[in-house]
Amino acid sequence: MSDTRHLLVADARRLPLPAASVDLVVTSPPYWKKRDYGLPGQLGQEATPAGYVEAVMQCLAEWRRVLTPSGSVMLNIGDSYHRRTLAGIPARIEAAAIGAGWLVRNRIIWAKTRGMPDPVRDRLAGRHEYVLHLTGRRYHYDLHGYAERYGNGANPGDVWSIEPERGLSPHLAPFPVELARRAIMLGCPRRVCGSCSTPSVRIIGRTADLDPSRPQARRAMQLAEEAGLTPAHIAAIQATGISDAGKAMQVQTGTGRNSADVRRLAAEAKAALGGYFREFTFARKVTTGWTDCGCNGPMRAGRVLDPFSGTGTTGVAADELGRGYIGVDLDPDCHAIATERGSRHLAPAA
Ligand SMILES: C[S@@+](CC[C@H](N)C(=O)[O-])C[C@H]1O[C@@H](n2cnc3c(N)ncnc32)[C@H](O)[C@@H]1O
C-alpha cells in the first residue's frame, strides 16, 4: 500500500487542505439529477441547472485555492435529460467557468460504444461524456510524454475512445482507470519542488530519426545518405522549420534567428532532398533531461486530488504513475472500497 494515497471525508466545496498543495484535480462529480446518494450536502440534486452550475462553481473556486499556480482541473462531466430535453450542463459549466476567469483549454470527448441501457425509441442512446480541461494562464502539461504513449509522437487529438469498466458497487459510477491515467499523464508533473512548487518539466531534444514505416520518410533518408548530408544539415532543416528552404530564407532574413551558415546548409539540403526536405521537420524528439528550479530543496512527487473520489479510481491511476493522491468524498462508506483498492484514511486536518 502506498503511503501517498490518502482519503478524507469532506465536502468538495470545503476541503481540509492547505492552499497551493495539489498539482492537478481529476474528478467526476455526480451529474445533475442522476443519482441521489442520499447524503446531506451532496451535489447533483439541485432544483435547476443554474443551481447545479452554481454548486460546481463553488467547487472550482475551492479547487483553485488548493491548486498550485501551475495546477489545473480535468473535470469529467455529462449532460442530463430533463423534461425530454438535454439540459446543456457541460456548456453551462464552460460558460460559467470562463466568466470566473478559467480557460477551457480542451473539451475532450470520452466516446464509448457500450453504456447504460437507455430504453428510448425516439432518440439515440447517449454514448459520450466530456472531460473539460480548465486552467489558468500558465499550467503544467506534458504533451510530449502523452503523445509518445498515445500518438506515436504526434498530437493524438481530443477524442478518447475508452470503454466503461464494470462497476465495483451498484451505487457508484466509477470512471475507467484509463480516463484518470490520461488526465494525470497530461496534467500532473512527475516531480515538483517542495519549496517553490515549480514542476520539473522535460527538456526536449530533436533527433534525425524518421519513422521508417512511412515511404516518404524512407525516401528522405535514402536521398540524405546519397547526398552525404551531415547532422548540421539536418539541424539546419529543423532550424528553418518549414518545408521550403527558399521561403524560409525569405521569411527569416532580417529576424536574425538563423545565421547565414544555417541558411546555406538548409539550401544545400533542399537541393539534395527536394520535396522530401520537410520530412526531417517531423524527426522524432526525445527527452534529454528535466528542468530544475534551482532551489536545491527536496523534490516531491506530483499530487493529484479527486474531490468526488468514490471508489478511488483516480488513486489507482495516480499510484500506477508514481503520483501522490488525495481522495475526498462525503460518503465514508465508499471509502471502504477505495481502501480495498489501496488508499489510506487520513484524520481530517484540524
Ligand atoms: C460519480 S461518483 C465518483 C465516482 C469516482 N470517480 C469513482 O471512481 O468511483 C460521485 C461521488 O461524489 C460524492 N459526493 C456527492 N456530493 C459530494 C460533495 N458535496 N462533496 C464530496 N463528495 C460528494 C458521492 O458520494 C460519490 O461517491
Coordinates of N, CA and C in Angstrom, one line a residue, residues 74-225:
M74 N -9.1 18.6 -14.5 CA -9.7 17.7 -15.5 C -11.1 17.3 -15.0
L75 N -12.1 17.9 -15.5 CA -13.5 17.6 -15.0 C -14.3 16.8 -15.9
N76 N -14.6 15.5 -15.5 CA -15.4 14.6 -16.2 C -16.9 15.0 -16.0
I77 N -17.6 15.4 -17.1 CA -19.0 15.8 -16.9 C -19.8 15.3 -18.0
G78 N -21.1 15.0 -17.7 CA -22.0 14.6 -18.7 C -23.3 15.4 -18.6
D79 N -24.1 15.3 -19.6 CA -25.3 16.0 -19.7 C -26.5 15.2 -19.1
S80 N -27.6 15.8 -18.9 CA -28.8 15.1 -18.4 C -30.0 15.5 -19.2
Y81 N -30.9 14.6 -19.4 CA -32.2 14.9 -20.0 C -33.2 15.4 -18.8
H82 N -33.9 16.4 -19.1 CA -34.9 16.9 -18.1 C -36.1 17.4 -18.9
R83 N -37.2 16.8 -18.7 CA -38.4 17.1 -19.4 C -38.2 17.0 -20.9
R84 N -37.6 15.9 -21.3 CA -37.3 15.5 -22.7 C -36.2 16.2 -23.4
T85 N -35.6 17.3 -22.8 CA -34.6 18.0 -23.5 C -33.2 17.8 -22.7
L86 N -32.2 17.8 -23.5 CA -30.9 17.9 -22.8 C -30.8 19.2 -22.1
A87 N -30.3 19.2 -20.9 CA -30.2 20.5 -20.1 C -29.0 21.4 -20.5
G88 N -28.1 20.8 -21.2 CA -26.9 21.6 -21.7 C -26.0 21.9 -20.5
I89 N -25.8 21.0 -19.6 CA -25.0 21.2 -18.4 C -23.5 21.5 -18.8
P90 N -22.9 20.6 -19.6 CA -21.4 20.9 -19.9 C -21.2 22.3 -20.4
A91 N -22.1 22.7 -21.4 CA -21.9 24.1 -22.0 C -22.1 25.2 -20.9
R92 N -23.1 25.0 -20.0 CA -23.3 26.0 -19.0 C -22.1 26.1 -18.0
I93 N -21.5 24.9 -17.7 CA -20.3 24.9 -16.9 C -19.2 25.7 -17.6
E94 N -19.0 25.4 -18.8 CA -17.9 26.0 -19.6 C -18.1 27.5 -19.5
A95 N -19.3 28.0 -19.8 CA -19.6 29.4 -19.9 C -19.4 30.1 -18.5
A96 N -19.8 29.4 -17.4 CA -19.6 30.0 -16.1 C -18.1 30.0 -15.7
A97 N -17.4 28.9 -16.1 CA -16.0 28.9 -15.8 C -15.2 30.0 -16.5
I98 N -15.6 30.2 -17.8 CA -14.9 31.3 -18.5 C -15.2 32.6 -17.8
G99 N -16.4 32.8 -17.4 CA -16.8 34.0 -16.7 C -16.1 34.2 -15.4
A100 N -15.7 33.1 -14.7 CA -14.9 33.1 -13.5 C -13.4 33.2 -13.7
G101 N -13.0 33.3 -15.0 CA -11.6 33.5 -15.2 C -10.8 32.3 -15.6
W102 N -11.5 31.1 -15.7 CA -10.8 29.9 -16.1 C -10.6 29.9 -17.6
L103 N -9.6 29.2 -18.1 CA -9.5 28.9 -19.6 C -10.0 27.5 -19.8
V104 N -10.9 27.4 -20.8 CA -11.3 26.0 -21.2 C -10.3 25.6 -22.3
R105 N -9.3 24.8 -21.9 CA -8.2 24.5 -22.9 C -8.6 23.3 -23.8
N106 N -9.4 22.5 -23.3 CA -9.9 21.3 -24.1 C -11.3 20.9 -23.6
R107 N -12.1 20.5 -24.6 CA -13.3 19.8 -24.3 C -13.1 18.4 -24.9
I108 N -12.6 17.5 -24.1 CA -12.3 16.2 -24.6 C -13.6 15.4 -24.7
I109 N -13.8 14.7 -25.7 CA -14.9 13.8 -25.8 C -14.5 12.4 -25.4
W110 N -15.2 11.9 -24.4 CA -15.0 10.5 -24.0 C -16.1 9.7 -24.7
A111 N -15.6 8.9 -25.7 CA -16.6 8.2 -26.6 C -16.6 6.7 -26.2
K112 N -17.8 6.1 -26.1 CA -17.9 4.7 -25.7 C -18.9 4.0 -26.7
T113 N -18.7 2.8 -26.9 CA -19.6 2.1 -27.8 C -20.7 1.4 -26.9
R114 N -20.3 1.1 -25.6 CA -21.2 0.5 -24.7 C -21.6 1.5 -23.6
G115 N -22.7 1.3 -22.9 CA -23.1 2.2 -21.9 C -24.3 1.7 -21.2
M116 N -24.9 2.6 -20.3 CA -26.1 2.2 -19.5 C -27.2 2.0 -20.5
P117 N -28.0 1.0 -20.2 CA -29.2 0.8 -21.1 C -30.1 2.0 -21.1
D118 N -30.5 2.4 -22.3 CA -31.3 3.7 -22.4 C -32.5 3.4 -23.2
P119 N -33.6 3.0 -22.6 CA -34.8 2.4 -23.3 C -35.6 3.5 -24.0
V120 N -35.1 4.1 -25.0 CA -35.8 5.2 -25.7 C -36.0 4.7 -27.1
R121 N -37.1 5.3 -27.7 CA -37.5 4.9 -29.1 C -37.4 6.1 -30.0
D122 N -37.2 7.3 -29.5 CA -37.3 8.5 -30.4 C -36.0 9.3 -30.3
R123 N -34.9 8.8 -29.8 CA -33.6 9.5 -29.9 C -32.5 8.4 -29.8
L124 N -31.3 8.8 -30.0 CA -30.2 7.9 -29.9 C -29.7 7.8 -28.4
A125 N -29.2 6.7 -28.1 CA -28.7 6.5 -26.7 C -27.5 7.3 -26.6
G126 N -27.3 7.9 -25.4 CA -26.1 8.7 -25.1 C -24.9 7.9 -25.0
R127 N -23.8 8.1 -25.8 CA -22.6 7.3 -25.7 C -21.4 8.1 -25.6
H128 N -21.5 9.4 -25.1 CA -20.3 10.2 -24.9 C -20.5 11.1 -23.7
E129 N -19.4 11.4 -23.1 CA -19.3 12.4 -22.0 C -18.2 13.3 -22.3
Y130 N -17.9 14.3 -21.4 CA -16.8 15.2 -21.7 C -15.8 15.1 -20.6
V131 N -14.5 15.5 -20.9 CA -13.5 15.9 -19.9 C -13.1 17.3 -20.2
L132 N -13.5 18.2 -19.3 CA -13.1 19.6 -19.6 C -11.8 19.9 -18.9
H133 N -10.9 20.5 -19.6 CA -9.6 20.8 -19.0 C -9.6 22.3 -18.7
L134 N -9.7 22.7 -17.5 CA -9.9 24.1 -17.0 C -8.5 24.5 -16.4
T135 N -8.0 25.6 -16.8 CA -6.7 26.0 -16.4 C -6.6 27.5 -16.1
G136 N -5.5 28.0 -15.6 CA -5.2 29.4 -15.5 C -4.3 29.7 -16.7
R137 N -3.7 30.9 -16.7 CA -2.9 31.3 -17.9 C -1.7 30.3 -18.1
R138 N -1.1 29.9 -17.0 CA 0.1 29.0 -17.0 C -0.3 27.7 -16.4
Y139 N 0.0 26.6 -17.0 CA -0.3 25.3 -16.4 C 0.6 24.3 -16.9
H140 N 0.8 23.3 -16.0 CA 1.7 22.2 -16.4 C 1.0 21.3 -17.4
Y141 N 1.8 20.9 -18.5 CA 1.2 20.0 -19.5 C 2.3 19.2 -20.2
D142 N 2.2 17.9 -20.1 CA 3.2 17.0 -20.7 C 2.7 16.4 -22.0
L143 N 2.5 17.2 -23.0 CA 2.1 16.7 -24.3 C 3.1 15.7 -24.9
H144 N 4.3 15.9 -24.7 CA 5.4 15.1 -25.3 C 5.2 13.6 -24.7
G145 N 5.2 13.5 -23.4 CA 5.1 12.2 -22.8 C 3.8 11.5 -23.2
Y146 N 2.7 12.3 -23.2 CA 1.4 11.7 -23.6 C 1.4 11.2 -25.1
A147 N 2.0 12.1 -25.9 CA 2.0 11.7 -27.4 C 2.9 10.5 -27.7
E148 N 3.9 10.4 -26.9 CA 4.8 9.2 -27.1 C 4.0 7.9 -26.8
R149 N 3.1 8.0 -25.8 CA 2.3 6.8 -25.5 C 1.1 6.6 -26.3
Y150 N 0.4 7.7 -26.7 CA -0.9 7.5 -27.3 C -0.9 8.0 -28.8
G151 N 0.2 8.7 -29.3 CA 0.1 9.2 -30.6 C 1.3 9.0 -31.5
N152 N 2.1 8.0 -31.1 CA 3.3 7.8 -31.9 C 4.1 9.1 -32.1
G153 N 4.1 10.0 -31.2 CA 4.8 11.2 -31.2 C 4.0 12.4 -31.7
A154 N 2.9 12.1 -32.5 CA 2.0 13.2 -33.0 C 0.9 13.5 -31.9
N155 N 0.4 14.7 -32.0 CA -0.7 15.1 -31.1 C -1.9 14.2 -31.4
P156 N -2.3 13.4 -30.4 CA -3.4 12.4 -30.6 C -4.8 12.9 -30.7
G157 N -5.0 14.2 -30.4 CA -6.4 14.7 -30.6 C -7.2 14.6 -29.3
D158 N -8.4 15.2 -29.4 CA -9.3 15.4 -28.2 C -10.4 14.4 -28.1
V159 N -10.3 13.3 -28.8 CA -11.4 12.2 -28.6 C -10.7 11.0 -27.9
W160 N -11.3 10.7 -26.8 CA -10.8 9.5 -26.1 C -11.8 8.4 -26.2
S161 N -11.4 7.3 -26.9 CA -12.3 6.1 -27.0 C -12.0 5.2 -25.9
I162 N -12.8 5.1 -24.9 CA -12.5 4.3 -23.7 C -13.8 3.6 -23.3
E163 N -13.8 2.3 -23.3 CA -15.0 1.6 -22.9 C -15.1 1.7 -21.3
P164 N -16.4 1.8 -20.9 CA -16.6 1.8 -19.4 C -16.2 0.5 -18.8
E165 N -15.7 0.6 -17.5 CA -15.4 -0.6 -16.8 C -16.6 -1.1 -16.0
R166 N -16.6 -2.3 -15.6 CA -17.7 -2.8 -14.8 C -17.6 -2.2 -13.4
G167 N -18.8 -1.8 -12.9 CA -18.8 -1.1 -11.6 C -18.4 -1.9 -10.4
L168 N -17.8 -1.3 -9.4 CA -17.3 -2.0 -8.2 C -18.4 -2.0 -7.2
S169 N -19.4 -1.2 -7.4 CA -20.5 -1.1 -6.4 C -21.7 -0.6 -7.2
P170 N -22.9 -1.2 -6.9 CA -24.1 -0.8 -7.6 C -24.5 0.7 -7.4
H171 N -23.9 1.3 -6.4 CA -24.3 2.7 -6.0 C -23.4 3.7 -6.6
L172 N -22.3 3.3 -7.2 CA -21.3 4.3 -7.7 C -21.1 4.1 -9.2
A173 N -20.7 5.2 -9.8 CA -20.4 5.1 -11.2 C -19.0 5.5 -11.4
P174 N -18.0 4.6 -11.2 CA -16.6 4.9 -11.4 C -16.3 5.2 -12.9
F175 N -15.4 6.1 -13.1 CA -14.9 6.2 -14.5 C -13.8 5.3 -14.7
P176 N -13.4 4.9 -15.9 CA -12.4 3.9 -16.1 C -11.0 4.4 -15.6
V177 N -10.2 3.5 -15.1 CA -8.8 3.9 -14.7 C -8.1 4.6 -15.9
E178 N -8.4 4.2 -17.1 CA -7.7 4.7 -18.3 C -8.0 6.2 -18.4
L179 N -9.2 6.6 -18.1 CA -9.5 8.1 -18.2 C -8.7 8.9 -17.2
A180 N -8.6 8.4 -16.0 CA -7.8 9.1 -15.0 C -6.3 9.0 -15.4
R181 N -5.9 7.9 -15.9 CA -4.5 7.8 -16.3 C -4.1 8.8 -17.4
R182 N -4.9 9.0 -18.4 CA -4.6 10.0 -19.4 C -4.6 11.4 -18.8
A183 N -5.6 11.7 -18.0 CA -5.6 13.1 -17.4 C -4.4 13.3 -16.6
I184 N -3.9 12.3 -15.8 CA -2.8 12.5 -15.0 C -1.5 12.7 -15.8
M185 N -1.4 11.8 -16.8 CA -0.2 11.9 -17.7 C -0.1 13.3 -18.3
L186 N -1.2 13.9 -18.7 CA -1.1 15.2 -19.3 C -0.9 16.3 -18.3
G187 N -1.6 16.3 -17.1 CA -1.7 17.4 -16.3 C -0.9 17.4 -15.0
C188 N -0.4 16.2 -14.6 CA 0.2 16.2 -13.2 C 1.7 16.0 -13.4
P189 N 2.6 16.9 -13.0 CA 4.0 16.7 -13.1 C 4.5 15.5 -12.3
R190 N 5.6 14.9 -12.8 CA 6.1 13.8 -12.0 C 6.8 14.3 -10.7
R191 N 7.5 15.4 -10.8 CA 8.3 15.9 -9.7 C 8.0 17.4 -9.6
V192 N 7.9 17.8 -8.3 CA 7.6 19.2 -8.0 C 8.6 19.7 -6.9
C193 N 9.0 20.9 -7.0 CA 9.9 21.4 -6.0 C 9.1 21.6 -4.7
G194 N 9.6 21.1 -3.6 CA 8.9 21.2 -2.3 C 8.9 22.6 -1.7
S195 N 9.8 23.4 -2.2 CA 9.9 24.8 -1.7 C 9.1 25.7 -2.5
C196 N 9.3 25.8 -3.8 CA 8.6 26.8 -4.6 C 7.4 26.2 -5.5
S197 N 7.2 24.9 -5.4 CA 6.1 24.3 -6.2 C 6.2 24.3 -7.7
T198 N 7.4 24.6 -8.1 CA 7.7 24.6 -9.6 C 7.8 23.2 -10.1
P199 N 7.0 22.8 -11.1 CA 7.2 21.4 -11.6 C 8.5 21.3 -12.4
S200 N 9.1 20.1 -12.4 CA 10.2 19.8 -13.2 C 9.6 19.3 -14.6
V201 N 10.0 19.9 -15.7 CA 9.5 19.6 -17.0 C 10.5 19.1 -17.9
R202 N 10.1 18.3 -18.9 CA 11.0 17.7 -19.9 C 11.8 18.8 -20.6
I203 N 13.0 18.5 -20.9 CA 13.8 19.2 -21.9 C 13.8 18.3 -23.1
I204 N 13.3 18.9 -24.2 CA 13.1 18.1 -25.4 C 14.3 18.4 -26.4
G205 N 14.8 17.3 -27.0 CA 15.9 17.5 -28.0 C 15.4 16.8 -29.3
R206 N 15.9 17.3 -30.4 CA 15.5 16.7 -31.7 C 16.5 15.7 -32.1
T207 N 16.0 14.7 -32.9 CA 17.0 13.7 -33.5 C 16.8 13.8 -35.0
A208 N 17.6 13.0 -35.7 CA 17.4 12.9 -37.1 C 16.6 11.7 -37.5
D209 N 16.0 11.0 -36.5 CA 15.3 9.7 -36.7 C 14.0 9.9 -37.3
L210 N 13.7 9.3 -38.5 CA 12.4 9.4 -39.1 C 11.7 8.1 -38.9
D211 N 10.4 8.1 -39.1 CA 9.6 6.9 -38.9 C 9.7 6.1 -40.2
P212 N 10.4 4.9 -40.1 CA 10.7 4.1 -41.3 C 9.4 3.5 -41.9
S213 N 8.3 3.5 -41.1 CA 7.1 2.9 -41.7 C 6.5 3.8 -42.8
R214 N 6.9 5.0 -42.9 CA 6.4 5.9 -43.9 C 7.3 5.9 -45.1
P215 N 6.7 5.6 -46.3 CA 7.6 5.6 -47.5 C 8.3 6.9 -47.8
Q216 N 7.6 8.0 -47.5 CA 8.2 9.3 -47.8 C 9.5 9.5 -46.9
A217 N 9.4 9.0 -45.6 CA 10.5 9.1 -44.7 C 11.7 8.3 -45.2
R218 N 11.3 7.1 -45.7 CA 12.4 6.2 -46.1 C 13.1 6.8 -47.3
R219 N 12.4 7.4 -48.2 CA 13.0 8.1 -49.4 C 13.8 9.3 -49.0
A220 N 13.4 10.0 -48.0 CA 14.1 11.2 -47.5 C 15.5 10.7 -46.9
M221 N 15.4 9.6 -46.2 CA 16.7 9.1 -45.5 C 17.7 8.6 -46.6
Q222 N 17.1 8.0 -47.7 CA 17.9 7.5 -48.8 C 18.6 8.7 -49.5
L223 N 17.8 9.7 -49.8 CA 18.4 10.9 -50.5 C 19.4 11.6 -49.7
A224 N 19.2 11.7 -48.4 CA 20.1 12.3 -47.5 C 21.4 11.6 -47.4
E225 N 21.3 10.3 -47.4 CA 22.5 9.4 -47.4 C 23.3 9.6 -48.7

